[in-house]
Coordinates of C-alpha atoms and ligand atoms in Angstrom, one line a residue:
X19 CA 0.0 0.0 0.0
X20 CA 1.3 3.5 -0.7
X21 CA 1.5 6.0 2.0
X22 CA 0.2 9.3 2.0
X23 CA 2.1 10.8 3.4
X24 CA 6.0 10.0 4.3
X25 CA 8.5 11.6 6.5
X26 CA 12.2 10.5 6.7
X27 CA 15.5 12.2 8.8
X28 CA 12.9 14.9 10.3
X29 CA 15.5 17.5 12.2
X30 CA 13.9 20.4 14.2
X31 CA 15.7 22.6 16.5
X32 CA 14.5 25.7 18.9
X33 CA 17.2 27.6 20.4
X34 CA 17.9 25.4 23.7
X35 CA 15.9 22.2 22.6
X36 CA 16.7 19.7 19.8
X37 CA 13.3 19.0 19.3
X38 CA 13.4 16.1 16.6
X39 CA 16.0 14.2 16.0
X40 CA 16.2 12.3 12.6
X41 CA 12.4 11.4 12.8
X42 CA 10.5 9.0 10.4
X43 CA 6.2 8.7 9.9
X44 CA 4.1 7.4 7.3
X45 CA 0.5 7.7 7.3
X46 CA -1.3 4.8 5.0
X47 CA -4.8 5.8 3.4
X48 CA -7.9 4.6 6.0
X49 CA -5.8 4.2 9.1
X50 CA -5.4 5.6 12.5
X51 CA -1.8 6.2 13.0
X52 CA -1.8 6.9 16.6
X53 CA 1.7 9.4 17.6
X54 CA 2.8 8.5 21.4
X55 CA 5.6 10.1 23.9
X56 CA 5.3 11.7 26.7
X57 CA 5.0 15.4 27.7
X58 CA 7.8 17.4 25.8
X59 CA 8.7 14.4 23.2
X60 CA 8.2 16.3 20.4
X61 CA 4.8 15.1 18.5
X62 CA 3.0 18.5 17.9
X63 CA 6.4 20.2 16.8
X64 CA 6.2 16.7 14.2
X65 CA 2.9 17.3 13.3
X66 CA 3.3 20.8 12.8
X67 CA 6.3 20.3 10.5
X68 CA 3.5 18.0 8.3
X69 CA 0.6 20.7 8.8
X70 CA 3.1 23.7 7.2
X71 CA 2.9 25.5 10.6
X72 CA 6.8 25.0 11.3
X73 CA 9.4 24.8 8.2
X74 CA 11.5 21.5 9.2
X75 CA 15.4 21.7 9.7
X76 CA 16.2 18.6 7.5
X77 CA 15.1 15.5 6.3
X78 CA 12.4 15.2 3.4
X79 CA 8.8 14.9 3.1
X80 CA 6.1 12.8 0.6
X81 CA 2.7 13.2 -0.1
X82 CA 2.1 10.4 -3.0
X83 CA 5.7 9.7 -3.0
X84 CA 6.4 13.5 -4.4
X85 CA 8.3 15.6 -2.7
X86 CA 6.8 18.1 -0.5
X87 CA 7.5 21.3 1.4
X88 CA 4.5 22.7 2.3
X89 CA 5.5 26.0 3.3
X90 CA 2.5 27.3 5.5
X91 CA -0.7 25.8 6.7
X92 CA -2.7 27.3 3.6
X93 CA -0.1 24.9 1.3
X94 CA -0.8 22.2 3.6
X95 CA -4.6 21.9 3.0
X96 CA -4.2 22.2 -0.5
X97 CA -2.1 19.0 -0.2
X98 CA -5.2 18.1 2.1
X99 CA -3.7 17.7 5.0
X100 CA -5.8 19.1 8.1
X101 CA -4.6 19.9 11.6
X102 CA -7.4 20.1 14.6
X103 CA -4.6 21.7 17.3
X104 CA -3.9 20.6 20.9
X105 CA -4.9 24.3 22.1
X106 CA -8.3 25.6 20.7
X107 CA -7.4 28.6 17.8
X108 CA -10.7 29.7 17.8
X109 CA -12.5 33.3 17.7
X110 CA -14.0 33.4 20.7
X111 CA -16.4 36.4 19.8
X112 CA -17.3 34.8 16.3
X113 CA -20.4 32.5 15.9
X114 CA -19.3 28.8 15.1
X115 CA -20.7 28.8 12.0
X116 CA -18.0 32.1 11.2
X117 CA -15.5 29.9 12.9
X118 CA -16.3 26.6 10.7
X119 CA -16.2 28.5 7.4
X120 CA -13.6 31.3 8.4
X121 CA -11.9 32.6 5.0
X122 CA -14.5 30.8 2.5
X123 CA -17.7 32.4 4.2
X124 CA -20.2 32.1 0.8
X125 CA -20.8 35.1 -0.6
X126 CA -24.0 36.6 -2.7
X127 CA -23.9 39.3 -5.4
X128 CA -21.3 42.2 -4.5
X129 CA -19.6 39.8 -2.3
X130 CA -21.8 40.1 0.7
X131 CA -22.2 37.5 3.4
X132 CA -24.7 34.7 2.8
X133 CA -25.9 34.5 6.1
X134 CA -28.2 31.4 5.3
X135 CA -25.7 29.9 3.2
X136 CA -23.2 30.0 6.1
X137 CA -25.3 28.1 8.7
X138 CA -26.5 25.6 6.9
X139 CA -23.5 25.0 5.5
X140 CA -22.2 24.5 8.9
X141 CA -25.4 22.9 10.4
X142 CA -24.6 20.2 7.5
X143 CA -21.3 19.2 9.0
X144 CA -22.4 19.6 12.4
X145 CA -25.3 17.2 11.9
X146 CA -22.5 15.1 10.3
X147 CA -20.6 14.7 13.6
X148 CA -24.1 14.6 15.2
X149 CA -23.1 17.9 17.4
X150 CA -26.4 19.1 18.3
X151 CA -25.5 23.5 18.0
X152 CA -27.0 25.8 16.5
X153 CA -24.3 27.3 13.9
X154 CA -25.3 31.1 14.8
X155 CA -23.8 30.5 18.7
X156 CA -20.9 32.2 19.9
X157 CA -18.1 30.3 20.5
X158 CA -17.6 32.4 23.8
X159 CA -20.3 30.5 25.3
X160 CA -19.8 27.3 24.8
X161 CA -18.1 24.7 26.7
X162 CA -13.8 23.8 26.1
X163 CA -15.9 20.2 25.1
X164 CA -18.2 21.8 22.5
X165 CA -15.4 24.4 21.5
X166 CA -13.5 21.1 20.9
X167 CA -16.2 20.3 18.5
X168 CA -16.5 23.0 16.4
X169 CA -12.9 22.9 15.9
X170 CA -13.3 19.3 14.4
X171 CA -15.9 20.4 12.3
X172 CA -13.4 23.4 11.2
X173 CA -10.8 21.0 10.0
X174 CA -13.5 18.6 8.6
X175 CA -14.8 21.5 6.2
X176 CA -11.5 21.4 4.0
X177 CA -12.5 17.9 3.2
X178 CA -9.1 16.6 4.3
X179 CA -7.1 13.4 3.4
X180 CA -5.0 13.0 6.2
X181 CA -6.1 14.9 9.4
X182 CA -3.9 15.5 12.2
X183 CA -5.9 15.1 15.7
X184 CA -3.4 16.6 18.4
X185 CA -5.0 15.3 21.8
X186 CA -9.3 15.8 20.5
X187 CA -10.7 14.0 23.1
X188 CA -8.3 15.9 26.1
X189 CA -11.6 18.0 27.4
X190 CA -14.1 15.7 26.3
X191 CA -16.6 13.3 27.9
X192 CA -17.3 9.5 27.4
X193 CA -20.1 10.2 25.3
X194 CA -18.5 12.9 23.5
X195 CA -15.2 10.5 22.7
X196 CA -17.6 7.7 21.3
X197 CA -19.8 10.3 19.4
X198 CA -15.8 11.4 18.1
X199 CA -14.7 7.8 17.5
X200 CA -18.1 7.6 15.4
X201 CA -17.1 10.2 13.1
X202 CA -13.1 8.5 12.9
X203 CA -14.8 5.6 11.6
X204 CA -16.5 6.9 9.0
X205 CA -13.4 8.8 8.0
X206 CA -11.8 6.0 8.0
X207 CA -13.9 4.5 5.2
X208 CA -13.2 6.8 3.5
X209 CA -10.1 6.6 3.2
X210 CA -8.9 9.1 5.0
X211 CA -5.6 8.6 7.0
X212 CA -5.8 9.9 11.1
X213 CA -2.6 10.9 12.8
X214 CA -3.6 10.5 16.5
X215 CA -2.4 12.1 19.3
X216 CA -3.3 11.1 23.2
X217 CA -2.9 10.8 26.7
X218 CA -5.4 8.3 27.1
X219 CA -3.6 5.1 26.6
X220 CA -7.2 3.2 27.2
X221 CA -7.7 5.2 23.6
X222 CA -4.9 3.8 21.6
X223 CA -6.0 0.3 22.0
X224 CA -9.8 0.8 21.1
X225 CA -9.0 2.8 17.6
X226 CA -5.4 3.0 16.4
X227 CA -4.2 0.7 13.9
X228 CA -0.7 1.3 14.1
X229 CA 1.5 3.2 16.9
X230 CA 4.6 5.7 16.8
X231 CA 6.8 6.3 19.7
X232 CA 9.2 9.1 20.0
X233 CA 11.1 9.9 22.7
X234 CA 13.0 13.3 23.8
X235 CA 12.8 13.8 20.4
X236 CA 13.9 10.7 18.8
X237 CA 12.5 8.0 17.2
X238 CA 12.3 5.1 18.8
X239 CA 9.6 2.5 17.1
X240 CA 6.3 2.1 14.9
X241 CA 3.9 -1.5 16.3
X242 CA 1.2 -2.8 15.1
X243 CA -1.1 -1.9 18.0
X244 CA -3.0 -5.4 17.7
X245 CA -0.1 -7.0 18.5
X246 CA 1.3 -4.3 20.9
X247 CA 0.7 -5.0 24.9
X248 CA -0.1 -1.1 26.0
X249 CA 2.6 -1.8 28.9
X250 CA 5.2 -1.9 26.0
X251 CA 4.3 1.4 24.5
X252 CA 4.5 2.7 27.9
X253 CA 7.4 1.5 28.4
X254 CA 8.6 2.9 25.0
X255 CA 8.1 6.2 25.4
X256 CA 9.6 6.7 29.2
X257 CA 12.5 4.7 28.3
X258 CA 11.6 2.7 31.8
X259 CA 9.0 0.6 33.5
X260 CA 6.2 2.6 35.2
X261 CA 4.9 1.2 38.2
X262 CA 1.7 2.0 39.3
X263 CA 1.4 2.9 42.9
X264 CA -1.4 1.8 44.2
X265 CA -3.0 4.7 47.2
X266 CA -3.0 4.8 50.2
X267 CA -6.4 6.2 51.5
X268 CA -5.7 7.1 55.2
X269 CA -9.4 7.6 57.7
X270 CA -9.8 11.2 57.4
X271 CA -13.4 11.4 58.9
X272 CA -12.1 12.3 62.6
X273 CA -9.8 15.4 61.3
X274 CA -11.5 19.2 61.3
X275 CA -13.7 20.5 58.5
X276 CA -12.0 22.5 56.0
X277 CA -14.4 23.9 53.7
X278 CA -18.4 23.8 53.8
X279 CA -20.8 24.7 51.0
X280 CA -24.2 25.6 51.9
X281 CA -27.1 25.7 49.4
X282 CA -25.1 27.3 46.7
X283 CA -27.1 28.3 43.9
X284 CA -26.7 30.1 40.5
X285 CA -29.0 30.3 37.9
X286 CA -30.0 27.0 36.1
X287 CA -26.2 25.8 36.1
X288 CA -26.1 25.1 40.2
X289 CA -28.9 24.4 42.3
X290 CA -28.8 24.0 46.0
X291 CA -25.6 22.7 46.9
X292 CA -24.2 21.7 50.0
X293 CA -21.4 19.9 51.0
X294 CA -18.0 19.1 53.4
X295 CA -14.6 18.9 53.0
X296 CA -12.2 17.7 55.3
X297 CA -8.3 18.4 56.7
X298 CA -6.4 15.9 54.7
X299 CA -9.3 14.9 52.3
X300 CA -9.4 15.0 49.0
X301 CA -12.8 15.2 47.5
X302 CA -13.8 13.8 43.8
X303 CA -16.5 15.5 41.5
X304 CA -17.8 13.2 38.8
X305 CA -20.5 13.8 36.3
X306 CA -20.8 14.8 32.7
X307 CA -20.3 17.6 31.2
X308 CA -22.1 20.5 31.9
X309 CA -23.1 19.2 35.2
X310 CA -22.3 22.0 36.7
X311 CA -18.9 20.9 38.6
X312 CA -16.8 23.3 37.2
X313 CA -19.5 26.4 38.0
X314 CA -19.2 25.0 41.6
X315 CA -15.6 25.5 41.8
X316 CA -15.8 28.8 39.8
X317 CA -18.2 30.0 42.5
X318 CA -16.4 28.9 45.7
X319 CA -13.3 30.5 44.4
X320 CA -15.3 34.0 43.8
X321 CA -14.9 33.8 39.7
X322 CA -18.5 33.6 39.0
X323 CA -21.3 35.4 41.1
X324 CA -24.2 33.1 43.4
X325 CA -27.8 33.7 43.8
X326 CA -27.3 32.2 47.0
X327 CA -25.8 30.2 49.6
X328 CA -22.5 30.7 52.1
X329 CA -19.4 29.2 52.4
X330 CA -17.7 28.9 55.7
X331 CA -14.0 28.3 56.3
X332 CA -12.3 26.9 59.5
X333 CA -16.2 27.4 60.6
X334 CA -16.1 31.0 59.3
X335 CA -18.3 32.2 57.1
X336 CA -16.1 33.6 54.5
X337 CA -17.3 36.6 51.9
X338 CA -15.8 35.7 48.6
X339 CA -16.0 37.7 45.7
X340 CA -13.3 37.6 43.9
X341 CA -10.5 35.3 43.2
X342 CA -8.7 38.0 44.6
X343 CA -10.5 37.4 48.1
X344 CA -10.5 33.8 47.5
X345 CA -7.2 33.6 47.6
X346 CA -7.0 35.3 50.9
X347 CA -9.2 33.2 52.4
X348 CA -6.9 30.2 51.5
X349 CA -8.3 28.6 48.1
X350 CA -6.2 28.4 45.3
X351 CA -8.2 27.1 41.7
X352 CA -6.3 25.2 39.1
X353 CA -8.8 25.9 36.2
X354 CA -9.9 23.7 33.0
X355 CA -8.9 26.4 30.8
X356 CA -5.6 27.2 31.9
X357 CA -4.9 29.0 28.4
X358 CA -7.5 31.7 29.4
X359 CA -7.2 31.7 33.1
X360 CA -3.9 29.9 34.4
X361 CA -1.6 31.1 33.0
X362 CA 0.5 34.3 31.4
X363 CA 1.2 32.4 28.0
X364 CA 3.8 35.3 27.1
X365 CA 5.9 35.6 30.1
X366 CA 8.7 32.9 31.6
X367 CA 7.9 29.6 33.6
X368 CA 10.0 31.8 36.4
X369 CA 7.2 34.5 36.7
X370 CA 3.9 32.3 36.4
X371 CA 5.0 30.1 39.0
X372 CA 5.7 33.2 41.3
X373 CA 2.4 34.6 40.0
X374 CA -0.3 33.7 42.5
X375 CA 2.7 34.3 44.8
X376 CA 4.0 37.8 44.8
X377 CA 3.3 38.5 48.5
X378 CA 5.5 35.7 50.0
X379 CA 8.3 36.7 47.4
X380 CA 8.6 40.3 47.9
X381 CA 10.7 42.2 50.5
X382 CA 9.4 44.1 53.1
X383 CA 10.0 47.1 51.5
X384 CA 7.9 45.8 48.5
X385 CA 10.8 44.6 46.1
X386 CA 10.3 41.1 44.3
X387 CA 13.0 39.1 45.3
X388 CA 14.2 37.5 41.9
X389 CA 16.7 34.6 43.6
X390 CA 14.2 33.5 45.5
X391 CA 12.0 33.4 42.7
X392 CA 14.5 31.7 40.4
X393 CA 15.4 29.0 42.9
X394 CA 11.8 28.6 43.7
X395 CA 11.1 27.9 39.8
X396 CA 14.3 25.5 39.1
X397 CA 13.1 23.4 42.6
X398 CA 9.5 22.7 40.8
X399 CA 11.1 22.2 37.3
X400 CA 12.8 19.4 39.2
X401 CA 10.2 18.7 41.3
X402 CA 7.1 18.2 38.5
X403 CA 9.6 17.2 35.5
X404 CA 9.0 20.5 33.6
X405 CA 10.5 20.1 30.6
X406 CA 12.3 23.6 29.9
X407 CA 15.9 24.7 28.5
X408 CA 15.0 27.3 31.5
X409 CA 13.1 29.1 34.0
X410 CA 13.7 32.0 32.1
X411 CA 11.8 30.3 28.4
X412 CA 8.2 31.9 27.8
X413 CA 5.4 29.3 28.7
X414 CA 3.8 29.3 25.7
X415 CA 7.0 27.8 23.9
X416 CA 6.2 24.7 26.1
X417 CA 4.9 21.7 25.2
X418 CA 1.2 21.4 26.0
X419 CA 1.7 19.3 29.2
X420 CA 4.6 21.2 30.4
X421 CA 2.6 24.4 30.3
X422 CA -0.2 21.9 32.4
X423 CA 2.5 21.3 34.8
X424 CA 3.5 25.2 35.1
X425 CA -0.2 25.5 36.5
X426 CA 0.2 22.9 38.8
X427 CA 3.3 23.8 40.4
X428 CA 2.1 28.2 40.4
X429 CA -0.5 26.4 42.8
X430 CA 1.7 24.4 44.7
X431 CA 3.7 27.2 46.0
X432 CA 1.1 29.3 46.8
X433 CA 0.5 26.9 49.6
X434 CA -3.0 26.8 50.0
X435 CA -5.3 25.1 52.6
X436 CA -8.3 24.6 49.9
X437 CA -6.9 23.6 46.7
X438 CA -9.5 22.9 43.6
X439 CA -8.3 21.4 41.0
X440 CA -10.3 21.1 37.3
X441 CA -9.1 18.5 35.2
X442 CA -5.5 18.9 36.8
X443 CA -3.7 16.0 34.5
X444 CA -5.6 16.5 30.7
X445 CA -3.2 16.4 28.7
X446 CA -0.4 14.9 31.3
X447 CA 1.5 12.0 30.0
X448 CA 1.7 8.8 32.1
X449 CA 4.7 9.1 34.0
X450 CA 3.8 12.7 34.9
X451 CA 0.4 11.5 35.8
X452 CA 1.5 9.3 38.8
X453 CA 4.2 12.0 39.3
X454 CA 0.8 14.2 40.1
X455 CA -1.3 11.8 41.8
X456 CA 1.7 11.3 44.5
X457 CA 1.7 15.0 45.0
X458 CA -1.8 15.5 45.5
X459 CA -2.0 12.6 48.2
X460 CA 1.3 14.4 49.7
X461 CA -0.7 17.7 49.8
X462 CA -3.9 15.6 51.5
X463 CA -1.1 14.4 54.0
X464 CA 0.1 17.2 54.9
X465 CA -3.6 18.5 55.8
X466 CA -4.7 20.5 52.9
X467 CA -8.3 19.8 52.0
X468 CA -8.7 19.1 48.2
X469 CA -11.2 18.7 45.8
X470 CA -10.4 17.3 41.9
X471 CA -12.8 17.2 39.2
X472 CA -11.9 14.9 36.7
X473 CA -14.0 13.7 33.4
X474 CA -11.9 11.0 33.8
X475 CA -13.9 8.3 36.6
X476 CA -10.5 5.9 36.9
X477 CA -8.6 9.3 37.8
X478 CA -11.4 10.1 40.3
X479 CA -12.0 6.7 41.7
X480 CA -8.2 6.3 42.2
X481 CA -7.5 9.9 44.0
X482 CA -10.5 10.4 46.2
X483 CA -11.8 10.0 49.6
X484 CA -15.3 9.9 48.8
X485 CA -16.5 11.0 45.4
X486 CA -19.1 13.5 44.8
X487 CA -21.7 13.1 42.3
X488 CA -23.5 16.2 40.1
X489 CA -26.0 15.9 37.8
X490 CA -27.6 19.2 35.9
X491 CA -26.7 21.4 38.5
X492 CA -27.6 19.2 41.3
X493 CA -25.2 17.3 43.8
X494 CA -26.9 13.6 43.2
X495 CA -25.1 11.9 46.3
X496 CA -21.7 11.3 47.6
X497 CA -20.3 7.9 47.7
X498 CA -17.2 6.4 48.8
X499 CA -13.4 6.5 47.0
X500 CA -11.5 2.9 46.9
X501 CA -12.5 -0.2 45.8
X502 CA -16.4 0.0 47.2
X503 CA -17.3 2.4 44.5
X504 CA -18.2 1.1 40.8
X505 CA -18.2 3.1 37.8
X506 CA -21.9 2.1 37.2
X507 CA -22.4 3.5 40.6
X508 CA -21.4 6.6 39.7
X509 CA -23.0 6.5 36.2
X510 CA -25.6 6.1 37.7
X511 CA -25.8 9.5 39.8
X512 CA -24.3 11.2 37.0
X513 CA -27.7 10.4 35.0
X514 CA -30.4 11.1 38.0
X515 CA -32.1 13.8 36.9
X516 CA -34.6 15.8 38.7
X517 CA -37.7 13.4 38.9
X518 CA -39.7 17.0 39.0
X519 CA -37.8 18.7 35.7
X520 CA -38.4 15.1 33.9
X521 CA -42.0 14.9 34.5
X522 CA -42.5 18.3 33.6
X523 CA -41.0 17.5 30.2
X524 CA -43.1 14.6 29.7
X525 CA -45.9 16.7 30.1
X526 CA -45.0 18.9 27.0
Ligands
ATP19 N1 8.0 27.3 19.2 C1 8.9 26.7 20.1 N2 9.9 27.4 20.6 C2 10.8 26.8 21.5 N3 10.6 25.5 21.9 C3 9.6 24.8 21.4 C4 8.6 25.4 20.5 N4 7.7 24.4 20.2 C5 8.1 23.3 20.9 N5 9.2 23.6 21.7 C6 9.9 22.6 22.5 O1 10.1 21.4 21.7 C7 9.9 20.2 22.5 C8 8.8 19.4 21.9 O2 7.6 20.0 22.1 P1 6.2 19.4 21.6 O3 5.2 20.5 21.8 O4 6.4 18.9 20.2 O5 5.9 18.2 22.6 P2 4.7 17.2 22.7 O6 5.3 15.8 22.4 O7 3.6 17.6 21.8 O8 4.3 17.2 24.2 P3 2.8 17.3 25.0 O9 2.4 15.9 25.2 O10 3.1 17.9 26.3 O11 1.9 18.1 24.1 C9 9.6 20.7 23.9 O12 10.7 20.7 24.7 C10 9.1 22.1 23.7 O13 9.3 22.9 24.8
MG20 MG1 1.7 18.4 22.2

């Protein structure tokens, strides 16, 4: 079978990182090629070399066995190759249908927009991936998950032949990554070949075909993923064995309460919630999306207004507002969206950790005290395995985990008693990922009170003390973490709706 596309001796360097080494890729027609290594290894800066974003350094590159340089992204889709990227590139105050068609918006006489022409253009490929949007919604309101989706449908507009997926299914739900696999399928029979990028190794099993491992930069093997145990990939790409440690969950019922929530409430998206959190306990929220978990969070930590209920800390009743004030009062947020809210994308690793810091690293007489700052930085690059030439590189030359790990550690040091973290490992590679877990169980031992939302039910059911359960705004019931919890359990809460709201609908 000829490839598509064919990459041999790939060389790519940034000053400080030799970011590919002499890589090779093929992509066949009608396969999932699925592109593995952990965070840092180099598989965006690879497919961006194929996509035209970056020029490459050497080596050479087919499509149809003729040589290619595609020398920007526009050149690219004409060779009809399509990129959907690891961090959302969308307008966020553009509709999605202006986003889907951006550039080739149809046109009537005197080249004005066709309005109609434009939405049901887009309402065709959104029925196509069977998103359920209207086309004329801004992208500003919509979920990371549905931005996600509009983003697909983006790339799937140019009709593509081989389309790049950098990490799709990061921010998305079960449902949302079967609805996803859906449309791969049908891709696929059509011939059209899927570079596939992921964290979730549970993924790579269910639809890749064949499997590419780099590591720090180099390239290291392609399998057959049949006939591939997922312990060997693993193994592959950190270049050791991982062993999975398995938790200790210590009895944390006796220690003090740390945080209580009482009848929160805002709008249609939380609805009377009330709960506990403990000294030393860390607290799972499960539930689709749009359950109204990450609202919660946003709430307690003052970024979002309540109608109504109070939230006491050490027993206080504490006002919260801000973030500002939230911070004060001892919660620190690691958000969902840490391109819009966790982080300074322009300015060093150095500085964003420090960020949510500034108090404990100035002077008394006000001046920021930069060793301290710099030693502070280097002992969490070490600490988190930040991959960095150094604590002076801007964050947004990072790989996408490292940048996920910059987050994690501006948290750390601010040395919180409540720490919320949203999604804290998407997009974390598996080494990293039990690298995290240990720290967050070393944070519960320590005392702090912690709560993690997670999409991901293994992640919650392996972390958490007890695991909290929302459904459409509601809190369905709290079970408990460990082994007495199943994932139907939980499934099972997740999907409880309001017995009044679902016999009100029947009515209609
Ligand atoms: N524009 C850039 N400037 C400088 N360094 C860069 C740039 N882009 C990537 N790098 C560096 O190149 C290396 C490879 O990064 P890349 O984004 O390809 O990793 P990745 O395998 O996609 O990781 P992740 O799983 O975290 O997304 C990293 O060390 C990264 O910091
Ligand atoms: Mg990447």
């Amino acid at each position: 079978m000829t490839n598509i596309v064919e990459m041999r001796g790939i060389e790519k360097r940034f000053p400080g990182v030799h970011a590919l080494k002499s890589v090779q890729f093929d992509l066949r027609p009608g396969e999932v090629h699925a592109l593995m290594g952990e965070n840092g290894a180099g598989k965006s800066t690879l497919m961006k070399i194929m996509s035209g974003i970056y020029a490459r350094d050497g080596g050479e590159m087919f499509v149809d066995g003729n040589p290619v340089t595609p020398d920007g992204p526009r050149a690219a889709q004409d060779l009809g190759i399509g990129i959907i990227h690891q961090e959302l590139s969308l307008m966020n105050d553009l509709t999605a249908a202006q986003n889907v068609l951006i550039g080739r918006e149809p046109r009537r006489a005197f080249g004005r927009l066709d309005e109609t022409a434009l939405n049901a253009k887009t309402a065709e490929i959104f029925a196509s991936l069977n998103l359920k949007m209207d086309p004329r919604t801004l992208v500003r309101t919509q979920t990371i998950a549905r931005q996600q989706l509009i983003e697909i449908a983006k790339a799937l507009s140019y009709d593509p032949r081989v389309l790049i997926m950098d990490e799709p299914t990061a921010a998305l739900n079960d449902t949302e990554i079967n609805e996803l696999f859906k449309v791969i399928e049908t891709l696929k029979n059509d011939g059209v070949g899927i570079v596939y990028i992921s964290h979730r190794m549970n993924e790579i099993k269910r639809i890749a075909d064949r499997v590419t491992i780099l590591r720090d930069g180099a390239y290291i093997d392609t399998l057959e993923s049949a006939e591939t145990p997922l312990s060997q990939i693993i193994q592959l790409m950190v270049g050791r064995e991982v062993t999975q440690n398995t938790p200790v969950i210590p009895e944390i019922s006796q220690s003090a309460v740390a945080l209580e929530v009482r009848n929160l409430s805002r709008g249609k998206d939380v609805l009377d919630v009330s709960f506990d959190l403990r000294k030393g306990e860390i607290l799972g929220f499960a539930g689709l999306m749009g359950a109204g978990r990450t609202e919660v969070a946003r709430i307690i930590f003052g970024a979002d207004p309540r109608d109504a209920g109070e939230i006491l800390i050490d027993g206080q009743k504490v006002n919260i507002r801000t973030p500002h004030t939230a911070v004060e009062a001892g919660i620190g947020y690691l958000s969902e969206d840490r391109k819009h809210f966790g982080l300074a994308v322009d300015m060093t690793v150095r500085a964003n950790i420090a960020m949510a810091s500034l108090d404990k690293l100035t002077s008394r007489v006000g001046v920021l005290n930069e060793a301290t700052m710099k030693d502070t930085a280097v002992k969490f690059i070490d600490q988190l395995g930040i991959r960095t030439p150094s604590d002076m590189q801007e964050v947004r030359l990072l790989s996408g985990g490292n940048q996920q790990k910059v987050v994690i550690a501006k948290w750390l040091l601010r040395d919180c008693d409540v720490l919320i973290f949203d999604e804290p490992t998407r997009g974390i590679d598996v080494g990293a990922k039990s690298e995290i877990y240990a720290l967050l169980e070393d944070l519960a031992a320590q005392g702090r009170a912690i709560i993690v939302i997670s999409s991901e039910l293994p992640e919650v059911m392996r972390l958490s003390h007890r695991i909290a359960v929302m459904c459409e705004g509601r809190l369905t019931g709290i079970l408990p973490g460990g082994e007495n919890t199943t994932q139907e359990q939980i499934m099972e809460l997740a999907t409880q709706r309001d017995p009044a709201l679902v016999g009100a609908e029947d009515q209609k």
